[in-house]
Amino acid sequence: MKAVTWQGTRDMQVVEVPDPRLEQPTDAIVRVPSTGLCGSDLHLYEVLGPFLDEGDILGHEPMGIVEEVGPEVTEVAAGDRVVIPFNNSCGTCHMCSTGLHSQCETSQVRDQGSGAALFGYTKLYGSVPGGQAEYLRVPFGNNLPIKVPEGPADDRFLFLSDVLPTAWQAVAYADPPSGGSLAVLGLGPIGDMATRVAQHRGVEKVIGIDLVPERLERAKAHGVEVIDLRSADDLGAAVRDMTDGRGPDAVIDAVGMEAHGSPATKLAHQIVGLLPDAVAEPLMKKGGLDRLNALYTAIDLVRRGGTISLSGVYGGMADPIPMLTLFDKQVQLRMGQANVWRWVPDILPLLQEGDPLGVDGFATHHLPLEQAPEAYDMFQKKRDGAVKVVFKPGG
Ligand SMILES: NC(=O)c1ccc[n+]([C@@H]2O[C@H](COP(=O)([O-])OP(=O)(O)OC[C@H]3O[C@@H](n4cnc5c(N)ncnc54)[C@H](O)[C@@H]3O)[C@@H](O)[C@H]2O)c1
Ligand SMILES: [Zn+2]
Ligand SMILES: [Zn+2]
């Protein structure tokens, strides 16, 4: 089959690899007609290179049709239409039972000190072959696949794999009071969807902040009050002006460790991407090369006693955190990979009734898998209005 593979920093290639096979009696094999490209894949493109091996198959936002199941799989059968969550969650352990699927105790990557294994996401997360491929081996066949109905085109359900539950969790963790206010930093797929979820859940004032004109326009078109980072001399003052002088009840950071505006560490990030793994790995884990610009902004913006919800991914350690301000402002911080299955019962009914979150028109690009190298580059550089890319393997 064809698959998108990592071959080196900023070097993704589509190559022929062996088809995946059933390995455990509870596995399923899924044919993948639609699979997303995520902001998290961009960390692999550049910064997280030290944790990848040449030939690793990327991607963690697949959906498709079950081809084949192992002898112990009873909950799905060949021909079923399914979406595959990015967490490899067993669905039955203590953590999964409490809704913390990203901490699944069956798939936890203990030798790396990490939570649940993830598809296509480095040795930190189990080196599991990913979903930007024509076929995918899916573990936990009785509990992991989300069965979805026939009818609407793939994009209606595809974003259940990551974007929808991630945005849903971001808003749930931010927990702005009804009639309250929320600022969202970053209007990529996650931030944009978080603003839609917040509006759907009745948050009165939703402020979106980014520096890419098409992304700001897109959010504005569905009623978000946007601020262009490039022209905001004093972002904190601008946001406080919009929120009775106090700051928003909650702030979502949908940017993560590669934030624009932290020039000192940009070079370090690029260097780490080019170092030999043995040197770069400890540097990355312990050296703390996060660009915390977005987090610092969130700490400044949020009102006293408010909540910061991080869905942007962080990976380093040593950057200074303004503990005095966090403590003095009585800020609550919540974060983590999305617990996909935790939110499926909340989201799936919305997708069956209609399209209140606008998922049908959410993707800006549908591309053949073969164009993945150009697509990664376009998405990273935010060219051609690319906000969400969906690959169509075999199409
Ligand atoms: N927690 C999870 O489960 C989960 C799931 C998916 C994605 N993510 C993470 O969420 C983040 C966003 O993902 P995405 O797919 O939307 O990617 P993205 O990279 O397209 O979005 C990031 C956006 O932030 C903007 N930005 C950069 N610096 C900024 C700053 N200082 N202030 C405000 N905006 C800034 C960029 O212009 C871009 O539009 C990434 O870190 C990704 O890894 C987390
Ligand atoms: Zn993703
Ligand atoms: Zn589990």
Short mmCIF file of C-alpha atoms and ligand atoms in Angstrom, two decimals:
data_model
loop_
_atom_site.label_atom_id
_atom_site.label_comp_id
_atom_site.label_asym_id
_atom_site.label_seq_id
_atom_site.Cartn_x
_atom_site.Cartn_y
_atom_site.Cartn_z
CA MET A 1 0.00 0.00 0.00
CA LYS A 2 0.97 3.66 -0.21
CA ALA A 3 1.70 5.56 3.00
CA VAL A 4 3.06 8.93 4.11
CA THR A 5 6.39 8.33 5.82
CA TRP A 6 8.88 10.46 7.74
CA GLN A 7 12.32 10.33 6.15
CA GLY A 8 14.00 13.25 7.92
CA THR A 9 13.35 16.80 9.09
CA ARG A 10 10.94 18.45 6.63
CA ASP A 11 11.17 15.33 4.44
CA MET A 12 7.88 13.44 4.20
CA GLN A 13 7.63 10.90 1.36
CA VAL A 14 4.84 8.74 0.03
CA VAL A 15 6.25 5.26 -0.45
CA GLU A 16 5.06 1.67 -0.97
CA VAL A 17 5.06 -0.30 2.29
CA PRO A 18 3.70 -3.76 3.18
CA ASP A 19 -0.05 -3.87 3.85
CA PRO A 20 -0.85 -4.07 7.57
CA ARG A 21 -2.03 -7.48 8.82
CA LEU A 22 -4.06 -8.70 11.77
CA GLU A 23 -1.60 -9.28 14.62
CA GLN A 24 -3.90 -9.74 17.62
CA PRO A 25 -7.26 -11.56 17.69
CA THR A 26 -8.90 -8.23 18.63
CA ASP A 27 -7.40 -6.26 15.69
CA ALA A 28 -9.30 -4.84 12.74
CA ILE A 29 -7.96 -3.72 9.37
CA VAL A 30 -9.56 -0.58 7.99
CA ARG A 31 -9.39 0.77 4.45
CA VAL A 32 -8.86 4.54 4.67
CA PRO A 33 -10.59 6.72 2.06
CA SER A 34 -10.21 9.93 4.14
CA THR A 35 -7.52 10.97 6.60
CA GLY A 36 -6.63 14.37 8.09
CA LEU A 37 -3.43 16.40 8.31
CA CYS A 38 -3.12 17.94 11.79
CA GLY A 39 -1.18 20.75 13.45
CA SER A 40 0.30 17.97 15.60
CA ASP A 41 1.85 16.48 12.45
CA LEU A 42 3.70 19.75 11.98
CA HIS A 43 5.59 19.14 15.23
CA LEU A 44 6.83 15.90 13.61
CA TYR A 45 7.77 17.80 10.49
CA GLU A 46 10.24 19.92 12.39
CA VAL A 47 10.79 19.70 16.16
CA LEU A 48 10.00 16.11 17.14
CA GLY A 49 12.23 14.56 14.46
CA PRO A 50 14.59 13.06 17.06
CA PHE A 51 11.78 10.74 18.17
CA LEU A 52 11.03 9.40 14.69
CA ASP A 53 12.76 6.75 12.61
CA GLU A 54 13.11 6.81 8.85
CA GLY A 55 10.10 5.14 7.30
CA ASP A 56 7.69 5.72 10.23
CA ILE A 57 4.12 6.01 8.90
CA LEU A 58 2.43 9.24 10.00
CA GLY A 59 -1.15 10.33 10.52
CA HIS A 60 -3.75 9.96 13.26
CA GLU A 61 -7.05 11.24 11.84
CA PRO A 62 -8.42 8.35 9.72
CA MET A 63 -11.82 6.99 8.89
CA GLY A 64 -12.96 4.32 6.52
CA ILE A 65 -14.41 0.90 5.97
CA VAL A 66 -13.62 -2.22 7.98
CA GLU A 67 -11.95 -4.75 5.66
CA GLU A 68 -11.21 -7.61 7.99
CA VAL A 69 -11.46 -8.40 11.71
CA GLY A 70 -9.68 -10.79 14.06
CA PRO A 71 -11.54 -13.81 15.52
CA GLU A 72 -12.36 -12.04 18.81
CA VAL A 73 -13.90 -8.93 17.24
CA THR A 74 -17.69 -8.93 17.55
CA GLU A 75 -18.58 -5.22 17.65
CA VAL A 76 -17.63 -4.33 14.07
CA ALA A 77 -17.63 -6.38 10.89
CA ALA A 78 -16.30 -6.09 7.35
CA GLY A 79 -18.14 -3.31 5.52
CA ASP A 80 -18.87 -1.15 8.59
CA ARG A 81 -18.16 2.57 8.31
CA VAL A 82 -15.90 3.68 11.18
CA VAL A 83 -13.88 6.62 12.49
CA ILE A 84 -10.67 5.81 14.38
CA PRO A 85 -9.73 7.99 17.40
CA PHE A 86 -6.10 9.09 17.58
CA ASN A 87 -5.65 7.61 21.09
CA ASN A 88 -5.08 3.86 21.18
CA SER A 89 -7.53 3.40 24.06
CA CYS A 90 -8.67 -0.05 25.16
CA GLY A 91 -12.01 1.21 26.47
CA THR A 92 -12.02 -1.08 29.51
CA CYS A 93 -9.11 -0.21 31.86
CA HIS A 94 -9.46 2.04 34.92
CA MET A 95 -8.45 5.19 33.03
CA CYS A 96 -10.70 4.50 30.04
CA SER A 97 -13.58 3.73 32.42
CA THR A 98 -13.22 7.17 33.99
CA GLY A 99 -13.14 8.95 30.62
CA LEU A 100 -9.37 9.50 30.56
CA HIS A 101 -8.76 7.65 27.31
CA SER A 102 -5.52 9.53 26.61
CA GLN A 103 -4.11 7.87 29.74
CA CYS A 104 -5.22 4.30 28.84
CA GLU A 105 -3.37 1.91 31.14
CA THR A 106 -3.36 -0.88 28.56
CA SER A 107 -1.55 1.12 25.88
CA GLN A 108 0.50 3.52 28.07
CA VAL A 109 4.05 3.82 26.74
CA ARG A 110 5.72 3.17 30.08
CA ASP A 111 9.31 2.96 28.84
CA GLN A 112 9.00 6.57 27.66
CA GLY A 113 6.94 7.75 30.64
CA SER A 114 4.08 8.62 28.27
CA GLY A 115 0.32 8.18 28.33
CA ALA A 116 -1.75 6.17 25.84
CA ALA A 117 -0.09 5.17 22.58
CA LEU A 118 -1.11 7.30 19.60
CA PHE A 119 -1.25 6.48 15.91
CA GLY A 120 1.65 7.86 13.90
CA TYR A 121 3.19 9.84 16.72
CA THR A 122 6.85 9.03 17.48
CA LYS A 123 8.48 6.57 19.85
CA LEU A 124 7.29 8.74 22.76
CA TYR A 125 3.85 7.40 21.89
CA GLY A 126 4.62 3.83 20.94
CA SER A 127 5.76 4.15 17.28
CA VAL A 128 2.35 2.91 16.12
CA PRO A 129 2.02 2.96 12.30
CA GLY A 130 -0.26 5.87 11.39
CA GLY A 131 -3.35 6.55 9.35
CA GLN A 132 -2.08 8.60 6.39
CA ALA A 133 -2.07 5.37 4.41
CA GLU A 134 -4.38 3.23 2.31
CA TYR A 135 -4.94 0.74 5.15
CA LEU A 136 -4.56 0.85 8.93
CA ARG A 137 -4.25 -1.84 11.60
CA VAL A 138 -6.56 -0.86 14.47
CA PRO A 139 -6.09 -2.44 17.92
CA PHE A 140 -8.96 -2.93 20.40
CA GLY A 141 -11.40 -3.68 17.55
CA ASN A 142 -14.33 -4.09 19.96
CA ASN A 143 -13.87 -0.72 21.66
CA LEU A 144 -11.81 1.72 19.61
CA PRO A 145 -13.61 2.17 16.25
CA ILE A 146 -16.53 4.60 16.31
CA LYS A 147 -19.31 3.23 14.11
CA VAL A 148 -20.93 5.97 12.03
CA PRO A 149 -23.97 5.81 9.75
CA GLU A 150 -23.99 5.70 5.96
CA GLY A 151 -25.28 8.75 4.15
CA PRO A 152 -23.36 12.02 4.53
CA ALA A 153 -19.92 12.39 2.91
CA ASP A 154 -16.84 11.44 4.96
CA ASP A 155 -16.13 14.98 6.22
CA ARG A 156 -19.30 14.87 8.33
CA PHE A 157 -17.73 12.25 10.60
CA LEU A 158 -13.97 12.41 9.89
CA PHE A 159 -13.23 15.09 12.47
CA LEU A 160 -14.46 12.83 15.28
CA SER A 161 -10.99 11.28 15.07
CA ASP A 162 -9.36 14.38 16.60
CA VAL A 163 -10.50 17.95 15.80
CA LEU A 164 -14.01 17.72 17.25
CA PRO A 165 -13.22 15.97 20.55
CA THR A 166 -10.07 18.09 20.99
CA ALA A 167 -12.01 21.32 20.52
CA TRP A 168 -14.86 19.98 22.66
CA GLN A 169 -12.46 19.09 25.49
CA ALA A 170 -10.72 22.47 25.17
CA VAL A 171 -14.05 24.23 25.78
CA ALA A 172 -15.20 21.78 28.47
CA TYR A 173 -11.94 22.28 30.36
CA ALA A 174 -12.08 26.07 29.87
CA ASP A 175 -15.62 25.90 31.29
CA PRO A 176 -16.67 29.51 30.74
CA PRO A 177 -19.98 30.28 32.50
CA SER A 178 -23.03 30.57 30.25
CA GLY A 179 -23.23 34.16 29.08
CA GLY A 180 -19.48 34.42 29.79
CA SER A 181 -16.44 35.18 27.69
CA LEU A 182 -13.71 33.10 26.11
CA ALA A 183 -10.56 34.01 24.18
CA VAL A 184 -9.06 31.46 21.80
CA LEU A 185 -5.39 31.81 20.86
CA GLY A 186 -4.69 30.28 17.45
CA LEU A 187 -7.35 29.83 14.77
CA GLY A 188 -5.98 26.73 13.08
CA PRO A 189 -8.36 23.76 12.86
CA ILE A 190 -8.41 23.27 16.64
CA GLY A 191 -8.87 26.92 17.62
CA ASP A 192 -11.44 27.53 14.88
CA MET A 193 -13.46 24.49 15.93
CA ALA A 194 -13.18 25.52 19.60
CA THR A 195 -14.80 28.86 18.78
CA ARG A 196 -17.67 27.00 17.05
CA VAL A 197 -18.14 24.63 19.99
CA ALA A 198 -18.14 27.57 22.41
CA GLN A 199 -20.80 29.40 20.37
CA HIS A 200 -22.86 26.21 20.18
CA ARG A 201 -22.65 25.88 23.95
CA GLY A 202 -23.89 29.42 24.53
CA VAL A 203 -20.71 31.32 25.39
CA GLU A 204 -21.72 34.91 24.77
CA LYS A 205 -18.45 36.54 23.80
CA VAL A 206 -15.94 34.54 21.79
CA ILE A 207 -12.68 36.32 20.89
CA GLY A 208 -10.26 34.73 18.40
CA ILE A 209 -6.61 35.69 18.00
CA ASP A 210 -4.21 34.72 15.18
CA LEU A 211 -1.92 36.34 12.64
CA VAL A 212 -3.01 34.63 9.40
CA PRO A 213 -5.55 36.78 7.49
CA GLU A 214 -7.61 33.90 6.00
CA ARG A 215 -7.88 32.24 9.40
CA LEU A 216 -9.07 35.46 11.03
CA GLU A 217 -11.60 35.99 8.21
CA ARG A 218 -12.90 32.46 8.53
CA ALA A 219 -13.59 32.87 12.26
CA LYS A 220 -15.10 36.31 11.77
CA ALA A 221 -17.49 34.87 9.18
CA HIS A 222 -19.14 32.79 11.90
CA GLY A 223 -19.43 35.54 14.46
CA VAL A 224 -16.13 35.47 16.34
CA GLU A 225 -14.65 38.84 17.36
CA VAL A 226 -11.14 38.59 15.97
CA ILE A 227 -7.86 40.31 16.78
CA ASP A 228 -4.92 40.26 14.39
CA LEU A 229 -1.81 39.66 16.47
CA ARG A 230 0.30 41.59 13.98
CA SER A 231 -1.52 44.85 14.56
CA ALA A 232 -2.22 44.53 18.28
CA ASP A 233 0.40 46.63 20.08
CA ASP A 234 -0.94 45.68 23.46
CA LEU A 235 -3.00 42.52 23.10
CA GLY A 236 -3.75 42.32 26.83
CA ALA A 237 -5.21 45.83 26.86
CA ALA A 238 -7.23 45.17 23.69
CA VAL A 239 -8.79 42.01 25.13
CA ARG A 240 -9.49 43.59 28.53
CA ASP A 241 -11.22 46.47 26.73
CA MET A 242 -13.57 43.90 25.18
CA THR A 243 -14.29 42.18 28.52
CA ASP A 244 -15.28 44.94 31.00
CA GLY A 245 -11.64 45.62 31.82
CA ARG A 246 -11.21 42.23 33.52
CA GLY A 247 -10.11 39.80 30.84
CA PRO A 248 -12.08 36.77 29.61
CA ASP A 249 -13.41 34.10 31.99
CA ALA A 250 -11.31 31.54 30.16
CA VAL A 251 -8.56 31.32 27.54
CA ILE A 252 -7.85 28.39 25.24
CA ASP A 253 -4.30 28.02 23.93
CA ALA A 254 -4.70 26.26 20.58
CA VAL A 255 -1.17 27.12 19.48
CA GLY A 256 1.34 25.00 21.36
CA MET A 257 5.09 24.81 21.40
CA GLU A 258 5.85 26.36 18.05
CA ALA A 259 4.21 29.70 18.76
CA HIS A 260 5.01 32.66 16.62
CA GLY A 261 6.69 35.46 18.55
CA SER A 262 9.32 33.54 20.50
CA PRO A 263 12.33 34.24 18.27
CA ALA A 264 15.01 33.21 20.76
CA THR A 265 14.01 29.57 20.66
CA LYS A 266 13.09 29.34 16.99
CA LEU A 267 16.71 28.78 16.07
CA ALA A 268 17.13 26.24 18.86
CA HIS A 269 14.10 24.35 17.53
CA GLN A 270 15.55 24.25 14.07
CA ILE A 271 18.91 23.12 15.35
CA VAL A 272 17.38 20.33 17.42
CA GLY A 273 15.58 19.11 14.31
CA LEU A 274 18.92 18.67 12.58
CA LEU A 275 21.02 17.15 15.41
CA PRO A 276 21.76 13.42 15.69
CA ASP A 277 19.02 11.72 17.76
CA ALA A 278 21.26 10.74 20.67
CA VAL A 279 22.09 14.39 21.29
CA ALA A 280 18.74 15.88 20.37
CA GLU A 281 16.43 13.58 22.37
CA PRO A 282 17.64 14.52 25.86
CA LEU A 283 17.93 18.14 24.77
CA MET A 284 14.33 18.15 23.66
CA LYS A 285 12.93 16.33 26.70
CA LYS A 286 15.00 18.04 29.41
CA GLY A 287 16.37 21.14 27.74
CA GLY A 288 13.00 22.74 27.32
CA LEU A 289 12.83 24.25 23.88
CA ASP A 290 9.17 25.18 24.00
CA ARG A 291 8.27 28.55 22.65
CA LEU A 292 5.92 29.62 25.39
CA ASN A 293 4.69 32.80 23.77
CA ALA A 294 1.08 31.62 23.53
CA LEU A 295 1.02 30.34 27.12
CA TYR A 296 2.49 33.60 28.44
CA THR A 297 -0.17 35.47 26.48
CA ALA A 298 -2.91 33.27 27.97
CA ILE A 299 -1.64 33.96 31.50
CA ASP A 300 -1.72 37.68 30.82
CA LEU A 301 -5.17 37.68 29.19
CA VAL A 302 -7.23 35.51 31.53
CA ARG A 303 -9.22 37.31 34.20
CA ARG A 304 -8.36 36.81 37.86
CA GLY A 305 -9.76 33.47 39.02
CA GLY A 306 -10.22 32.34 35.41
CA THR A 307 -9.21 29.16 33.62
CA ILE A 308 -6.59 28.44 30.98
CA SER A 309 -7.22 25.37 28.85
CA LEU A 310 -4.23 24.16 26.83
CA SER A 311 -4.88 22.01 23.82
CA GLY A 312 -1.76 23.12 22.00
CA VAL A 313 0.93 20.49 22.48
CA TYR A 314 3.98 21.23 24.64
CA GLY A 315 7.04 19.04 24.85
CA GLY A 316 9.93 20.66 26.72
CA MET A 317 10.73 21.47 30.28
CA ALA A 318 13.01 24.30 31.27
CA ASP A 319 11.26 27.49 30.25
CA PRO A 320 10.45 29.78 33.16
CA ILE A 321 6.79 29.76 34.18
CA PRO A 322 5.53 32.94 35.88
CA MET A 323 4.37 31.17 39.02
CA LEU A 324 3.92 34.44 40.90
CA THR A 325 1.39 35.71 38.40
CA LEU A 326 -0.39 32.34 38.11
CA PHE A 327 -0.70 32.10 41.88
CA ASP A 328 -1.60 35.72 42.45
CA LYS A 329 -4.27 35.71 39.74
CA GLN A 330 -5.61 32.40 41.07
CA VAL A 331 -5.52 30.83 37.64
CA GLN A 332 -6.66 27.28 36.94
CA LEU A 333 -4.68 25.40 34.31
CA ARG A 334 -6.11 22.35 32.53
CA MET A 335 -4.54 20.49 29.63
CA GLY A 336 -3.81 17.26 27.82
CA GLN A 337 -4.37 15.18 24.73
CA ALA A 338 -8.06 14.83 23.98
CA ASN A 339 -9.82 11.83 25.50
CA VAL A 340 -11.60 11.14 22.23
CA TRP A 341 -14.13 8.52 23.35
CA ARG A 342 -15.06 10.62 26.41
CA TRP A 343 -16.79 13.15 24.12
CA VAL A 344 -18.19 10.92 21.35
CA PRO A 345 -21.63 10.56 23.01
CA ASP A 346 -21.87 14.38 23.18
CA ILE A 347 -20.74 15.04 19.61
CA LEU A 348 -22.01 12.17 17.43
CA PRO A 349 -25.73 13.03 17.85
CA LEU A 350 -25.01 16.57 16.60
CA LEU A 351 -23.50 15.15 13.41
CA GLN A 352 -26.47 12.90 12.82
CA GLU A 353 -29.08 15.62 13.25
CA GLY A 354 -27.48 18.03 10.83
CA ASP A 355 -24.34 20.11 10.81
CA PRO A 356 -24.50 22.72 13.60
CA LEU A 357 -20.69 23.00 13.79
CA GLY A 358 -20.12 23.39 10.06
CA VAL A 359 -17.97 20.29 9.57
CA ASP A 360 -19.16 19.66 6.00
CA GLY A 361 -17.36 22.77 4.76
CA PHE A 362 -14.54 22.69 7.31
CA ALA A 363 -11.73 21.27 5.14
CA THR A 364 -10.11 23.73 2.77
CA HIS A 365 -8.27 21.08 0.71
CA HIS A 366 -8.97 17.50 -0.38
CA LEU A 367 -5.84 16.01 -1.93
CA PRO A 368 -4.58 12.66 -3.15
CA LEU A 369 -2.18 11.00 -0.70
CA GLU A 370 0.61 11.37 -3.26
CA GLN A 371 0.54 15.14 -2.71
CA ALA A 372 1.35 14.82 1.02
CA PRO A 373 4.88 16.28 0.76
CA GLU A 374 3.57 19.49 -0.84
CA ALA A 375 0.57 19.53 1.52
CA TYR A 376 2.75 19.41 4.66
CA ASP A 377 4.76 22.31 3.32
CA MET A 378 1.66 24.32 2.34
CA PHE A 379 -0.01 23.71 5.73
CA GLN A 380 3.12 24.60 7.68
CA LYS A 381 3.68 27.81 5.72
CA LYS A 382 -0.08 28.57 5.77
CA ARG A 383 -0.09 29.08 2.01
CA ASP A 384 -3.07 28.92 -0.35
CA GLY A 385 -5.59 29.44 2.44
CA ALA A 386 -4.82 25.99 3.84
CA VAL A 387 -6.53 25.49 7.17
CA LYS A 388 -7.57 21.84 7.08
CA VAL A 389 -6.22 19.31 4.61
CA VAL A 390 -7.91 15.95 4.07
CA PHE A 391 -6.04 13.27 2.11
CA LYS A 392 -7.96 10.82 -0.07
CA PRO A 393 -5.83 7.64 -0.24
CA GLY A 394 -6.68 5.39 -3.13
CA GLY A 395 -8.91 8.13 -4.56
N1 LIG B 1 -4.60 18.23 22.82
C1 LIG B 1 -4.85 17.48 21.74
O1 LIG B 1 -5.39 16.40 21.84
C2 LIG B 1 -4.52 18.03 20.40
C3 LIG B 1 -5.13 17.50 19.26
C4 LIG B 1 -4.87 18.09 18.02
C5 LIG B 1 -4.00 19.16 17.95
N2 LIG B 1 -3.38 19.62 19.07
C6 LIG B 1 -2.46 20.77 19.06
O2 LIG B 1 -3.22 21.95 18.92
C7 LIG B 1 -2.40 22.95 18.32
C8 LIG B 1 -3.14 23.56 17.13
O3 LIG B 1 -3.37 22.58 16.13
P1 LIG B 1 -3.98 22.99 14.72
O4 LIG B 1 -4.25 21.72 13.98
O5 LIG B 1 -5.08 23.94 14.91
O6 LIG B 1 -2.65 23.63 14.07
P2 LIG B 1 -2.13 24.98 13.44
O7 LIG B 1 -0.65 24.89 13.59
O8 LIG B 1 -2.69 25.14 12.08
O9 LIG B 1 -2.72 26.13 14.35
C9 LIG B 1 -1.95 26.97 15.16
C10 LIG B 1 -2.40 28.41 14.90
O10 LIG B 1 -1.79 29.26 15.88
C11 LIG B 1 -1.42 30.48 15.26
N3 LIG B 1 -0.40 31.12 16.11
C12 LIG B 1 0.94 30.91 16.12
N4 LIG B 1 1.52 31.64 17.08
C13 LIG B 1 0.52 32.32 17.72
C14 LIG B 1 0.50 33.21 18.81
N5 LIG B 1 1.64 33.54 19.45
N6 LIG B 1 -0.70 33.71 19.20
C15 LIG B 1 -1.87 33.35 18.55
N7 LIG B 1 -1.90 32.50 17.51
C16 LIG B 1 -0.71 31.99 17.09
C17 LIG B 1 -0.95 30.05 13.90
O11 LIG B 1 -0.96 31.12 12.97
C18 LIG B 1 -1.96 28.95 13.54
O12 LIG B 1 -3.08 29.46 12.84
C19 LIG B 1 -1.09 22.24 17.93
O13 LIG B 1 -0.13 22.46 18.96
C20 LIG B 1 -1.48 20.79 17.92
O14 LIG B 1 -0.39 19.94 18.17
C21 LIG B 1 -3.64 19.07 20.28
ZN ZN B 2 -4.56 15.62 15.01
ZN ZN B 3 -7.67 1.72 28.49
#
